[in-house]
Amino acid sequence: MKTKATLRMSVFIPAVVLVSVFMLLISLGGDVYVDVITRSYRAVMDKIGWTFGPATLVFVGIMFYSIFGKVGKIVIGGKGAERILDPVSFYGVVVTGLTATGLIFYGATEPVYHFMNPPAHLGVEAGTAEAIRASMGITFLHWTINVFSIYSVLALAVALGVYNLGYNFSVSSILRPVFGKWMDGALGSVLDVFILFSMVLGNIYSLGQLMISVSSGVNTLFDIPRSGLIYMLIAVLVIVASLICINGGIAKAVKKIANLNMYVFYFMVAFFVLLGPMAFSFGIAMDGLSYFFDNYLTLSLANGQAGSDSWPSMWTIAYIGGWAGIGPIMALFLGKIARGYTVRQFVNCIFVGGSLFYFFWFVIFGGNGIATEMAHGDIFSTISENGFESGIYVFFEHYPLATLMSLTYIFVSLLSFVTTMVAKLDGLSSLCCQNVNAEQMSTPFWLKLMWGVVAGVLGWACATYLGFQGVRMFAGFSGLTGMIVTVLSSISLIWMFMHVQEDENGEPILSQETMKQTLIERISTVRRIKREEVA
């Protein structure tokens, strides 16, 4: 018998208070507040930023073990569990929903930026052949396996915790294999409050980025200047569309949106494959891939401490923090729709499939972007003067049907964000409720409506008064909390794997029966035995 989801006051009220205080601070003096956040963020990153790179390497290792180890055969939800989404739709959600507009926002512009302004610590001259190799290699680092290892670790921990171990649907629950009963009380509630707040901050970045990018396109196409009114219209459009989708059934809506989104992606890829310099694009991609493999550890572990170089903290470490910041909320949604897949299938879809699609996307758009910059020299200058949000439209201007492609870009940006927002609103509302588990997944619509309004208001305020760089800092700040949760989730996942057993047919299983001890309980037991031996 299903138990109705009810409001979790110990999480809901503190979260609302925190968000309200945050909104008040933004309204009273946003610039001052962002300056404080920026300085605090950089101070903290100077101390712990070096840990992000090693952590992602561990996450990557866990994912390879999940694919090639015996745990890959575990069925999420147990044998016979019915899938919520078919593989094609599931893959569509992964590709279009995880980074919202980031994929198309940076597709052609980030490789160009690194090509014309390579990191000083690499000792590469801008605009050279070696700069091309480095720019593509750096871009692959930022957008492939390291990124998707974060999402995969979190999502797999959620999926196994909810469906195989019977935990409640919350971030604190996925840490139960580590902390056990400690997650049932105040500690679990405090953790969920801070995770929820960090999710709100991360959402400011993604929604603010969407507003700034789309409004830049509107300005380019229709000569309508960017303004708070335009930002408000964009916010209202995506929030209303997301709520309509949620009201019609999340799984059904996400399936339709993701499939449509993928068709638009295929159209954009085909367009630039046919009209772009494909031999050049794939050629420099192979050079970039070579650079990526040759320097993978160097690029992943670089933190800038040796030469007081701020580049790693502003790019690679910031990217990791940004993905970790939105990772928990997206993991809640991916974990929810994971039922019926094996661990191997689940990881292959997110970690391998997501990385491959993003790799080919940057091969095509990054290669075309660099070729365009070499021929015309105006993308990097536009980025430097007007920001990344303007660079993509300059790129389109050098191809036929520039207006059509710009409109397509705006449409697919909005569509991608709706996919992401549906997942985020569902995750936020789930964190505020109790009794949300494998048997009862739905939460009150009014709760999603409330968080949708909050997201829209905060995104609008920050985009209007703080601009892109101010908005970007919130992603980094939320990443601090997200990274801590991801590291703890990886420990939780490893502990789950250590309790996998075989059934009568020799197939690996994970269930409440096989999970006999939490890590904390095991440590306590070992300590007690040692004390008894000493005595």
Short mmCIF file of C-alpha atoms in Angstrom, two decimals:
data_model
loop_
_atom_site.label_atom_id
_atom_site.label_comp_id
_atom_site.label_asym_id
_atom_site.label_seq_id
_atom_site.Cartn_x
_atom_site.Cartn_y
_atom_site.Cartn_z
CA MET A 1 0.00 0.00 0.00
CA LYS A 2 1.39 3.39 -1.02
CA THR A 3 1.90 6.02 1.66
CA LYS A 4 1.11 9.56 0.58
CA ALA A 5 4.08 11.93 0.39
CA THR A 6 3.88 14.60 3.09
CA LEU A 7 5.82 17.79 3.71
CA ARG A 8 9.14 17.34 5.49
CA MET A 9 9.07 20.39 7.73
CA SER A 10 12.64 19.92 9.02
CA VAL A 11 13.88 20.48 5.46
CA PHE A 12 11.17 22.65 3.89
CA ILE A 13 11.06 25.49 6.45
CA PRO A 14 14.86 26.00 6.82
CA ALA A 15 15.26 25.83 3.03
CA VAL A 16 12.56 28.45 2.47
CA VAL A 17 14.15 30.70 5.12
CA LEU A 18 17.61 30.39 3.52
CA VAL A 19 16.28 31.13 0.05
CA SER A 20 14.24 34.09 1.37
CA VAL A 21 17.32 35.57 3.05
CA PHE A 22 19.26 35.06 -0.16
CA MET A 23 16.59 36.85 -2.20
CA LEU A 24 16.61 39.72 0.30
CA LEU A 25 20.39 40.09 0.06
CA ILE A 26 20.24 40.16 -3.73
CA SER A 27 17.55 42.86 -3.68
CA LEU A 28 19.41 45.01 -1.13
CA GLY A 29 22.86 44.87 -2.67
CA GLY A 30 23.49 42.16 -5.20
CA ASP A 31 26.89 43.40 -6.35
CA VAL A 32 28.24 43.56 -2.82
CA TYR A 33 26.88 40.12 -2.03
CA VAL A 34 28.37 38.59 -5.17
CA ASP A 35 31.71 40.18 -4.34
CA VAL A 36 31.62 38.50 -0.94
CA ILE A 37 30.63 35.19 -2.52
CA THR A 38 33.36 35.51 -5.15
CA ARG A 39 36.10 36.26 -2.63
CA SER A 40 34.86 33.52 -0.29
CA TYR A 41 34.69 31.04 -3.15
CA ARG A 42 38.22 31.78 -4.31
CA ALA A 43 39.57 31.60 -0.76
CA VAL A 44 37.98 28.18 -0.23
CA MET A 45 39.07 26.92 -3.65
CA ASP A 46 42.65 27.93 -2.91
CA LYS A 47 42.50 25.54 0.03
CA ILE A 48 40.58 22.57 -1.34
CA GLY A 49 40.38 23.03 -5.12
CA TRP A 50 43.35 20.73 -5.60
CA THR A 51 41.20 17.81 -4.37
CA PHE A 52 38.69 18.06 -7.23
CA GLY A 53 40.96 16.56 -9.88
CA PRO A 54 42.01 13.46 -7.89
CA ALA A 55 38.38 12.92 -6.89
CA THR A 56 37.20 12.82 -10.51
CA LEU A 57 39.87 10.24 -11.30
CA VAL A 58 38.43 8.05 -8.55
CA PHE A 59 34.93 8.54 -9.97
CA VAL A 60 36.15 7.51 -13.43
CA GLY A 61 37.74 4.40 -11.93
CA ILE A 62 34.49 3.44 -10.17
CA MET A 63 32.60 3.75 -13.45
CA PHE A 64 35.01 1.49 -15.31
CA TYR A 65 34.66 -1.07 -12.52
CA SER A 66 30.87 -0.79 -12.80
CA ILE A 67 31.10 -1.59 -16.50
CA PHE A 68 33.63 -4.42 -16.44
CA GLY A 69 33.11 -5.87 -12.95
CA LYS A 70 30.51 -8.39 -11.84
CA VAL A 71 28.41 -5.61 -10.31
CA GLY A 72 27.50 -4.58 -13.87
CA LYS A 73 24.95 -7.40 -13.98
CA ILE A 74 22.94 -6.12 -11.01
CA VAL A 75 19.41 -5.14 -12.06
CA ILE A 76 18.28 -1.83 -10.62
CA GLY A 77 15.05 -2.65 -8.80
CA GLY A 78 15.69 -6.39 -8.97
CA LYS A 79 14.88 -8.97 -11.62
CA GLY A 80 11.68 -8.28 -13.48
CA ALA A 81 11.64 -4.57 -12.59
CA GLU A 82 9.73 -2.61 -15.23
CA ARG A 83 11.50 0.21 -17.02
CA ILE A 84 10.08 3.72 -16.77
CA LEU A 85 11.71 4.94 -20.02
CA ASP A 86 12.85 3.03 -23.08
CA PRO A 87 16.62 3.19 -23.88
CA VAL A 88 16.25 5.77 -26.67
CA SER A 89 14.28 8.19 -24.48
CA PHE A 90 16.57 7.58 -21.52
CA TYR A 91 19.59 8.43 -23.65
CA GLY A 92 17.80 11.53 -24.89
CA VAL A 93 17.34 12.72 -21.31
CA VAL A 94 21.05 12.15 -20.61
CA VAL A 95 22.23 14.06 -23.68
CA THR A 96 19.78 16.96 -23.58
CA GLY A 97 19.09 17.39 -19.89
CA LEU A 98 22.31 17.07 -17.93
CA THR A 99 24.06 20.28 -18.92
CA ALA A 100 20.98 22.23 -20.05
CA THR A 101 22.21 24.85 -22.54
CA GLY A 102 25.92 24.35 -21.78
CA LEU A 103 26.56 21.96 -24.66
CA ILE A 104 25.36 24.34 -27.35
CA PHE A 105 26.43 27.46 -25.45
CA TYR A 106 30.11 26.42 -25.48
CA GLY A 107 30.09 24.04 -28.47
CA ALA A 108 31.87 26.31 -30.94
CA THR A 109 33.17 28.98 -28.57
CA GLU A 110 35.20 27.21 -25.88
CA PRO A 111 37.62 25.54 -28.33
CA VAL A 112 38.09 28.91 -30.05
CA TYR A 113 38.75 30.63 -26.74
CA HIS A 114 41.45 28.13 -25.71
CA PHE A 115 42.91 28.24 -29.24
CA MET A 116 43.38 32.00 -29.06
CA ASN A 117 44.08 32.21 -25.33
CA PRO A 118 45.73 28.94 -24.19
CA PRO A 119 46.58 28.46 -20.51
CA ALA A 120 49.91 30.06 -19.65
CA HIS A 121 51.14 27.02 -17.71
CA LEU A 122 51.04 24.92 -20.90
CA GLY A 123 53.58 27.14 -22.58
CA VAL A 124 51.66 27.08 -25.88
CA GLU A 125 51.62 30.03 -28.28
CA ALA A 126 48.14 31.29 -29.21
CA GLY A 127 46.84 30.63 -32.71
CA THR A 128 49.37 27.89 -33.52
CA ALA A 129 48.95 24.23 -34.48
CA GLU A 130 49.92 23.22 -30.95
CA ALA A 131 47.26 25.59 -29.61
CA ILE A 132 44.69 23.74 -31.72
CA ARG A 133 45.73 20.40 -30.22
CA ALA A 134 45.67 21.84 -26.71
CA SER A 135 42.31 23.58 -27.15
CA MET A 136 40.57 20.43 -28.36
CA GLY A 137 42.22 18.29 -25.68
CA ILE A 138 41.22 20.72 -22.91
CA THR A 139 37.66 20.86 -24.23
CA PHE A 140 37.41 17.05 -24.26
CA LEU A 141 38.60 17.05 -20.65
CA HIS A 142 35.93 19.53 -19.62
CA TRP A 143 33.05 17.82 -21.41
CA THR A 144 33.51 14.04 -21.51
CA ILE A 145 34.39 11.28 -19.03
CA ASN A 146 35.32 13.45 -16.04
CA VAL A 147 32.00 15.28 -16.20
CA PHE A 148 29.88 12.19 -16.72
CA SER A 149 31.67 10.27 -13.99
CA ILE A 150 30.23 12.78 -11.48
CA TYR A 151 26.67 12.35 -12.74
CA SER A 152 27.08 8.57 -12.97
CA VAL A 153 28.38 8.09 -9.42
CA LEU A 154 25.58 10.16 -7.92
CA ALA A 155 22.80 8.71 -10.09
CA LEU A 156 23.89 5.11 -9.55
CA ALA A 157 24.05 5.62 -5.78
CA VAL A 158 20.50 7.03 -5.88
CA ALA A 159 19.17 4.24 -8.10
CA LEU A 160 20.61 1.37 -6.05
CA GLY A 161 19.75 3.03 -2.75
CA VAL A 162 16.11 3.67 -3.65
CA TYR A 163 15.24 0.62 -5.73
CA ASN A 164 17.48 -2.11 -4.30
CA LEU A 165 17.95 -1.07 -0.69
CA GLY A 166 14.55 0.55 -0.11
CA TYR A 167 15.82 3.95 1.02
CA ASN A 168 13.74 7.11 0.84
CA PHE A 169 14.14 9.41 -2.11
CA SER A 170 16.60 12.04 -0.84
CA VAL A 171 20.25 12.94 -1.03
CA SER A 172 20.85 12.05 2.61
CA SER A 173 19.46 8.57 1.99
CA ILE A 174 22.15 7.70 -0.55
CA LEU A 175 24.69 8.21 2.22
CA ARG A 176 22.98 5.68 4.50
CA PRO A 177 25.41 2.88 3.52
CA VAL A 178 28.12 5.06 5.07
CA PHE A 179 26.43 6.79 8.01
CA GLY A 180 23.48 4.51 8.68
CA LYS A 181 20.95 5.74 11.24
CA TRP A 182 22.74 9.10 11.51
CA MET A 183 20.97 10.05 8.27
CA ASP A 184 17.53 9.49 9.84
CA GLY A 185 17.67 12.44 12.21
CA ALA A 186 18.86 16.02 12.32
CA LEU A 187 22.10 15.34 10.41
CA GLY A 188 20.18 14.02 7.41
CA SER A 189 17.81 16.98 7.47
CA VAL A 190 20.66 19.49 7.70
CA LEU A 191 22.43 17.82 4.80
CA ASP A 192 19.30 17.90 2.64
CA VAL A 193 18.71 21.58 3.50
CA PHE A 194 22.17 22.59 2.36
CA ILE A 195 21.97 20.38 -0.71
CA LEU A 196 18.61 21.91 -1.58
CA PHE A 197 20.01 25.42 -1.13
CA SER A 198 23.07 24.62 -3.24
CA MET A 199 20.75 23.23 -5.92
CA VAL A 200 18.89 26.54 -5.95
CA LEU A 201 22.20 28.38 -6.37
CA GLY A 202 23.26 26.03 -9.17
CA ASN A 203 19.92 26.59 -10.85
CA ILE A 204 20.57 30.34 -10.82
CA TYR A 205 23.60 29.73 -13.00
CA SER A 206 21.89 27.51 -15.57
CA LEU A 207 18.74 29.67 -15.81
CA GLY A 208 20.76 32.89 -15.81
CA GLN A 209 22.98 31.49 -18.55
CA LEU A 210 19.90 30.63 -20.60
CA MET A 211 18.43 34.12 -20.19
CA ILE A 212 21.66 35.86 -21.15
CA SER A 213 22.29 33.57 -24.13
CA VAL A 214 18.76 33.70 -25.56
CA SER A 215 18.45 37.45 -25.04
CA SER A 216 21.75 37.93 -26.86
CA GLY A 217 20.25 36.03 -29.81
CA VAL A 218 17.11 38.14 -29.71
CA ASN A 219 19.30 41.23 -29.76
CA THR A 220 21.32 39.91 -32.72
CA LEU A 221 18.30 38.84 -34.76
CA PHE A 222 15.74 41.52 -33.94
CA ASP A 223 17.84 44.37 -32.53
CA ILE A 224 15.93 44.18 -29.24
CA PRO A 225 18.33 45.15 -26.43
CA ARG A 226 18.88 42.87 -23.49
CA SER A 227 16.81 43.94 -20.51
CA GLY A 228 15.13 42.75 -17.36
CA LEU A 229 11.85 42.49 -19.26
CA ILE A 230 13.32 40.09 -21.83
CA TYR A 231 14.84 38.02 -19.04
CA MET A 232 11.47 37.91 -17.30
CA LEU A 233 9.68 36.72 -20.44
CA ILE A 234 12.25 33.95 -20.93
CA ALA A 235 11.91 32.87 -17.30
CA VAL A 236 8.12 32.81 -17.47
CA LEU A 237 8.21 30.83 -20.73
CA VAL A 238 10.48 28.03 -19.49
CA ILE A 239 8.93 27.78 -16.02
CA VAL A 240 5.35 27.64 -17.35
CA ALA A 241 6.35 25.09 -20.01
CA SER A 242 8.07 22.96 -17.36
CA LEU A 243 5.08 23.06 -15.03
CA ILE A 244 2.72 22.12 -17.88
CA CYS A 245 4.93 19.13 -18.64
CA ILE A 246 5.03 18.09 -14.99
CA ASN A 247 1.26 18.36 -14.67
CA GLY A 248 0.82 16.08 -17.67
CA GLY A 249 3.01 13.34 -16.20
CA ILE A 250 6.76 13.63 -15.77
CA ALA A 251 7.88 10.43 -17.51
CA LYS A 252 5.61 10.97 -20.50
CA ALA A 253 6.56 14.65 -20.84
CA VAL A 254 10.30 14.10 -20.50
CA LYS A 255 10.17 11.33 -23.09
CA LYS A 256 8.51 13.58 -25.67
CA ILE A 257 10.71 16.59 -24.96
CA ALA A 258 13.94 14.59 -24.99
CA ASN A 259 13.07 12.86 -28.25
CA LEU A 260 12.18 16.16 -29.94
CA ASN A 261 15.34 17.71 -28.55
CA MET A 262 17.47 14.93 -30.01
CA TYR A 263 15.91 15.41 -33.47
CA VAL A 264 16.87 19.09 -33.36
CA PHE A 265 20.39 18.15 -32.25
CA TYR A 266 20.67 15.71 -35.16
CA PHE A 267 19.53 18.44 -37.54
CA MET A 268 22.18 20.86 -36.25
CA VAL A 269 24.89 18.21 -36.47
CA ALA A 270 23.87 17.24 -40.02
CA PHE A 271 23.83 20.90 -41.08
CA PHE A 272 27.42 21.55 -40.02
CA VAL A 273 28.65 18.16 -41.19
CA LEU A 274 27.40 18.93 -44.70
CA LEU A 275 28.50 22.58 -44.82
CA GLY A 276 31.56 22.60 -42.58
CA PRO A 277 35.19 21.52 -43.14
CA MET A 278 34.75 17.98 -41.86
CA ALA A 279 38.20 16.72 -42.85
CA PHE A 280 39.73 19.56 -40.85
CA SER A 281 37.34 19.09 -37.90
CA PHE A 282 37.94 15.36 -37.54
CA GLY A 283 41.64 15.81 -38.21
CA ILE A 284 42.15 18.29 -35.37
CA ALA A 285 39.84 16.18 -33.21
CA MET A 286 42.27 13.26 -33.55
CA ASP A 287 45.13 15.62 -32.67
CA GLY A 288 43.11 16.87 -29.71
CA LEU A 289 42.28 13.33 -28.62
CA SER A 290 45.98 12.48 -28.76
CA TYR A 291 46.73 15.52 -26.61
CA PHE A 292 43.95 14.51 -24.22
CA PHE A 293 45.36 11.00 -23.68
CA ASP A 294 48.99 12.16 -23.55
CA ASN A 295 48.19 14.78 -20.92
CA TYR A 296 45.12 13.34 -19.19
CA LEU A 297 46.63 13.16 -15.71
CA THR A 298 48.39 16.51 -16.08
CA LEU A 299 45.20 18.25 -17.20
CA SER A 300 43.01 16.53 -14.61
CA LEU A 301 45.29 17.22 -11.66
CA ALA A 302 46.41 20.78 -12.55
CA ASN A 303 45.43 23.22 -9.80
CA GLY A 304 47.73 26.21 -10.31
CA GLN A 305 49.26 26.20 -6.83
CA ALA A 306 52.86 25.87 -8.05
CA GLY A 307 52.90 29.07 -10.08
CA SER A 308 49.95 30.90 -8.54
CA ASP A 309 48.12 30.29 -11.82
CA SER A 310 44.40 31.06 -11.57
CA TRP A 311 43.49 29.31 -14.86
CA PRO A 312 42.78 25.82 -13.42
CA SER A 313 40.51 27.24 -10.71
CA MET A 314 38.64 29.41 -13.22
CA TRP A 315 38.23 26.61 -15.78
CA THR A 316 38.86 22.94 -15.00
CA ILE A 317 38.17 23.10 -11.26
CA ALA A 318 35.25 25.48 -11.82
CA TYR A 319 33.78 23.06 -14.37
CA ILE A 320 34.06 20.15 -11.95
CA GLY A 321 32.43 22.23 -9.24
CA GLY A 322 29.69 23.37 -11.60
CA TRP A 323 28.80 19.79 -12.58
CA ALA A 324 28.97 18.66 -8.96
CA GLY A 325 26.71 21.56 -7.99
CA ILE A 326 23.84 20.43 -10.16
CA GLY A 327 24.84 16.76 -9.95
CA PRO A 328 22.75 15.77 -6.91
CA ILE A 329 19.48 17.18 -8.25
CA MET A 330 19.96 15.63 -11.69
CA ALA A 331 21.04 12.38 -10.04
CA LEU A 332 17.75 12.23 -8.15
CA PHE A 333 15.89 12.33 -11.46
CA LEU A 334 18.20 9.93 -13.32
CA GLY A 335 18.05 7.54 -10.38
CA LYS A 336 14.25 7.72 -10.45
CA ILE A 337 14.06 6.65 -14.13
CA ALA A 338 16.81 4.00 -13.80
CA ARG A 339 14.52 1.15 -12.77
CA GLY A 340 14.77 -1.99 -14.87
CA TYR A 341 18.25 -1.36 -16.27
CA THR A 342 21.35 -3.25 -15.21
CA VAL A 343 24.16 -1.28 -13.64
CA ARG A 344 26.22 -1.82 -16.79
CA GLN A 345 23.45 -0.55 -19.06
CA PHE A 346 22.84 2.45 -16.82
CA VAL A 347 26.51 3.43 -16.67
CA ASN A 348 27.02 2.80 -20.39
CA CYS A 349 24.15 5.15 -21.17
CA ILE A 350 25.34 8.01 -18.96
CA PHE A 351 29.11 7.65 -18.65
CA VAL A 352 29.97 6.15 -22.04
CA GLY A 353 27.04 7.29 -24.19
CA GLY A 354 26.97 10.83 -22.82
CA SER A 355 30.73 11.23 -23.23
CA LEU A 356 30.66 9.96 -26.81
CA PHE A 357 27.86 12.27 -27.90
CA TYR A 358 29.52 15.29 -26.34
CA PHE A 359 32.84 14.28 -27.90
CA PHE A 360 31.35 14.22 -31.40
CA TRP A 361 29.44 17.44 -30.75
CA PHE A 362 32.67 19.28 -29.94
CA VAL A 363 34.44 17.61 -32.85
CA ILE A 364 31.91 19.13 -35.22
CA PHE A 365 31.17 22.48 -33.60
CA GLY A 366 34.61 23.00 -32.11
CA GLY A 367 36.31 22.12 -35.36
CA ASN A 368 34.01 24.40 -37.34
CA GLY A 369 34.51 27.15 -34.77
CA ILE A 370 38.31 27.04 -34.98
CA ALA A 371 38.20 26.92 -38.79
CA THR A 372 35.92 29.95 -38.81
CA GLU A 373 38.17 31.82 -36.41
CA MET A 374 41.21 31.07 -38.56
CA ALA A 375 39.40 32.34 -41.66
CA HIS A 376 37.65 35.42 -40.23
CA GLY A 377 39.16 36.15 -36.82
CA ASP A 378 36.03 37.58 -35.22
CA ILE A 379 34.72 34.93 -32.81
CA PHE A 380 37.41 35.35 -30.15
CA SER A 381 37.27 39.14 -30.33
CA THR A 382 33.50 39.01 -29.88
CA ILE A 383 33.84 36.69 -26.88
CA SER A 384 36.45 38.99 -25.35
CA GLU A 385 34.31 42.09 -25.85
CA ASN A 386 30.75 40.80 -25.38
CA GLY A 387 31.02 37.39 -23.71
CA PHE A 388 30.54 33.78 -24.76
CA GLU A 389 26.82 34.34 -25.23
CA SER A 390 27.52 36.53 -28.29
CA GLY A 391 30.25 34.39 -29.85
CA ILE A 392 27.93 31.62 -30.99
CA TYR A 393 25.82 34.01 -33.10
CA VAL A 394 28.92 35.42 -34.81
CA PHE A 395 29.83 31.82 -35.63
CA PHE A 396 26.43 31.25 -37.26
CA GLU A 397 26.81 34.40 -39.37
CA HIS A 398 29.55 32.76 -41.42
CA TYR A 399 27.25 29.96 -42.64
CA PRO A 400 24.22 29.90 -44.93
CA LEU A 401 20.82 30.23 -43.27
CA ALA A 402 22.40 32.06 -40.33
CA THR A 403 19.03 33.36 -39.12
CA LEU A 404 17.50 29.87 -39.24
CA MET A 405 20.41 28.40 -37.27
CA SER A 406 20.25 31.19 -34.69
CA LEU A 407 16.53 30.61 -34.24
CA THR A 408 17.15 26.85 -34.02
CA TYR A 409 19.79 27.50 -31.38
CA ILE A 410 17.37 29.60 -29.34
CA PHE A 411 14.63 26.99 -29.67
CA VAL A 412 16.82 24.05 -28.69
CA SER A 413 18.28 26.04 -25.77
CA LEU A 414 14.78 26.61 -24.40
CA LEU A 415 13.79 23.00 -25.08
CA SER A 416 16.89 21.62 -23.36
CA PHE A 417 16.30 23.78 -20.36
CA VAL A 418 12.70 22.61 -20.02
CA THR A 419 14.00 19.02 -19.83
CA THR A 420 16.44 20.06 -17.13
CA MET A 421 13.92 22.17 -15.23
CA VAL A 422 11.39 19.34 -15.09
CA ALA A 423 14.04 17.16 -13.47
CA LYS A 424 15.14 19.91 -11.08
CA LEU A 425 11.67 20.84 -9.90
CA ASP A 426 10.89 17.18 -9.34
CA GLY A 427 14.11 16.75 -7.34
CA LEU A 428 13.60 19.90 -5.25
CA SER A 429 10.06 18.94 -4.33
CA SER A 430 11.13 15.37 -3.49
CA LEU A 431 13.75 16.64 -1.04
CA CYS A 432 11.04 18.61 0.77
CA CYS A 433 8.83 15.55 1.28
CA GLN A 434 8.92 12.38 3.31
CA ASN A 435 7.63 8.94 2.31
CA VAL A 436 8.98 9.40 -1.23
CA ASN A 437 10.44 6.04 -2.21
CA ALA A 438 10.31 3.31 -4.85
CA GLU A 439 6.61 2.74 -4.16
CA GLN A 440 5.60 6.40 -3.96
CA MET A 441 7.41 8.80 -6.33
CA SER A 442 4.91 11.64 -6.78
CA THR A 443 4.99 14.88 -4.81
CA PRO A 444 2.45 17.75 -4.54
CA PHE A 445 2.20 19.96 -7.63
CA TRP A 446 2.03 23.14 -5.54
CA LEU A 447 5.52 22.40 -4.25
CA LYS A 448 6.90 22.21 -7.77
CA LEU A 449 5.02 25.40 -8.61
CA MET A 450 6.61 27.18 -5.65
CA TRP A 451 10.15 26.14 -6.56
CA GLY A 452 9.47 27.06 -10.17
CA VAL A 453 8.48 30.59 -9.15
CA VAL A 454 11.53 30.85 -6.87
CA ALA A 455 13.81 29.68 -9.68
CA GLY A 456 12.33 32.17 -12.10
CA VAL A 457 12.54 35.13 -9.73
CA LEU A 458 16.11 34.39 -8.61
CA GLY A 459 17.32 33.66 -12.12
CA TRP A 460 15.76 36.88 -13.41
CA ALA A 461 17.16 38.99 -10.56
CA CYS A 462 20.69 37.62 -10.91
CA ALA A 463 20.77 37.84 -14.71
CA THR A 464 19.40 41.40 -14.57
CA TYR A 465 21.58 42.82 -11.82
CA LEU A 466 24.68 40.62 -11.73
CA GLY A 467 25.42 39.55 -15.29
CA PHE A 468 27.08 36.34 -16.49
CA GLN A 469 30.21 36.43 -14.32
CA GLY A 470 28.17 37.09 -11.20
CA VAL A 471 25.77 34.29 -12.06
CA ARG A 472 28.68 31.94 -12.79
CA MET A 473 30.06 32.33 -9.26
CA PHE A 474 26.93 30.74 -7.81
CA ALA A 475 27.61 27.59 -9.79
CA GLY A 476 31.06 27.36 -8.25
CA PHE A 477 29.73 28.01 -4.76
CA SER A 478 27.08 25.30 -5.09
CA GLY A 479 29.80 22.99 -6.39
CA LEU A 480 31.59 22.98 -3.04
CA THR A 481 28.63 21.30 -1.39
CA GLY A 482 27.96 19.14 -4.42
CA MET A 483 31.52 17.85 -4.54
CA ILE A 484 31.45 16.84 -0.88
CA VAL A 485 28.24 14.90 -1.53
CA THR A 486 29.71 13.29 -4.65
CA VAL A 487 32.80 12.11 -2.76
CA LEU A 488 30.65 10.68 0.03
CA SER A 489 28.36 9.08 -2.57
CA SER A 490 31.36 7.37 -4.17
CA ILE A 491 32.30 5.90 -0.79
CA SER A 492 28.68 4.83 -0.34
CA LEU A 493 28.67 3.21 -3.77
CA ILE A 494 31.91 1.33 -3.08
CA TRP A 495 30.43 0.05 0.19
CA MET A 496 27.33 -1.11 -1.68
CA PHE A 497 29.52 -2.99 -4.17
CA MET A 498 31.31 -4.70 -1.28
CA HIS A 499 27.96 -6.17 -0.17
CA VAL A 500 26.96 -7.64 -3.51
CA GLN A 501 26.26 -11.35 -3.28
CA GLU A 502 25.26 -14.07 -5.74
CA ASP A 503 21.86 -15.72 -5.97
CA GLU A 504 21.24 -19.41 -6.56
CA ASN A 505 21.98 -18.93 -10.27
CA GLY A 506 25.28 -17.21 -9.64
CA GLU A 507 23.94 -13.77 -10.60
CA PRO A 508 25.02 -10.77 -8.52
CA ILE A 509 22.33 -9.12 -6.38
CA LEU A 510 22.15 -6.18 -4.00
CA SER A 511 19.27 -5.92 -1.55
CA GLN A 512 18.38 -5.10 2.04
CA GLU A 513 19.27 -8.69 2.94
CA THR A 514 22.80 -8.47 1.52
CA MET A 515 23.45 -5.01 2.99
CA LYS A 516 23.99 -6.16 6.55
CA GLN A 517 26.18 -3.39 7.93
CA THR A 518 26.82 0.26 7.26
CA LEU A 519 30.39 1.53 7.06
CA ILE A 520 30.06 3.35 10.40
CA GLU A 521 28.72 0.19 12.04
CA ARG A 522 31.59 -1.81 10.60
CA ILE A 523 34.15 0.67 11.91
CA SER A 524 32.50 0.61 15.33
CA THR A 525 32.54 -3.19 15.35
CA VAL A 526 36.22 -3.35 14.44
CA ARG A 527 37.09 -0.81 17.14
CA ARG A 528 35.09 -2.75 19.73
CA ILE A 529 36.81 -6.01 18.83
CA LYS A 530 40.25 -4.37 19.09
CA ARG A 531 39.40 -2.90 22.48
CA GLU A 532 38.25 -6.33 23.69
CA GLU A 533 41.46 -7.92 22.42
CA VAL A 534 43.54 -5.33 24.25
CA ALA A 535 41.54 -5.83 27.42
#
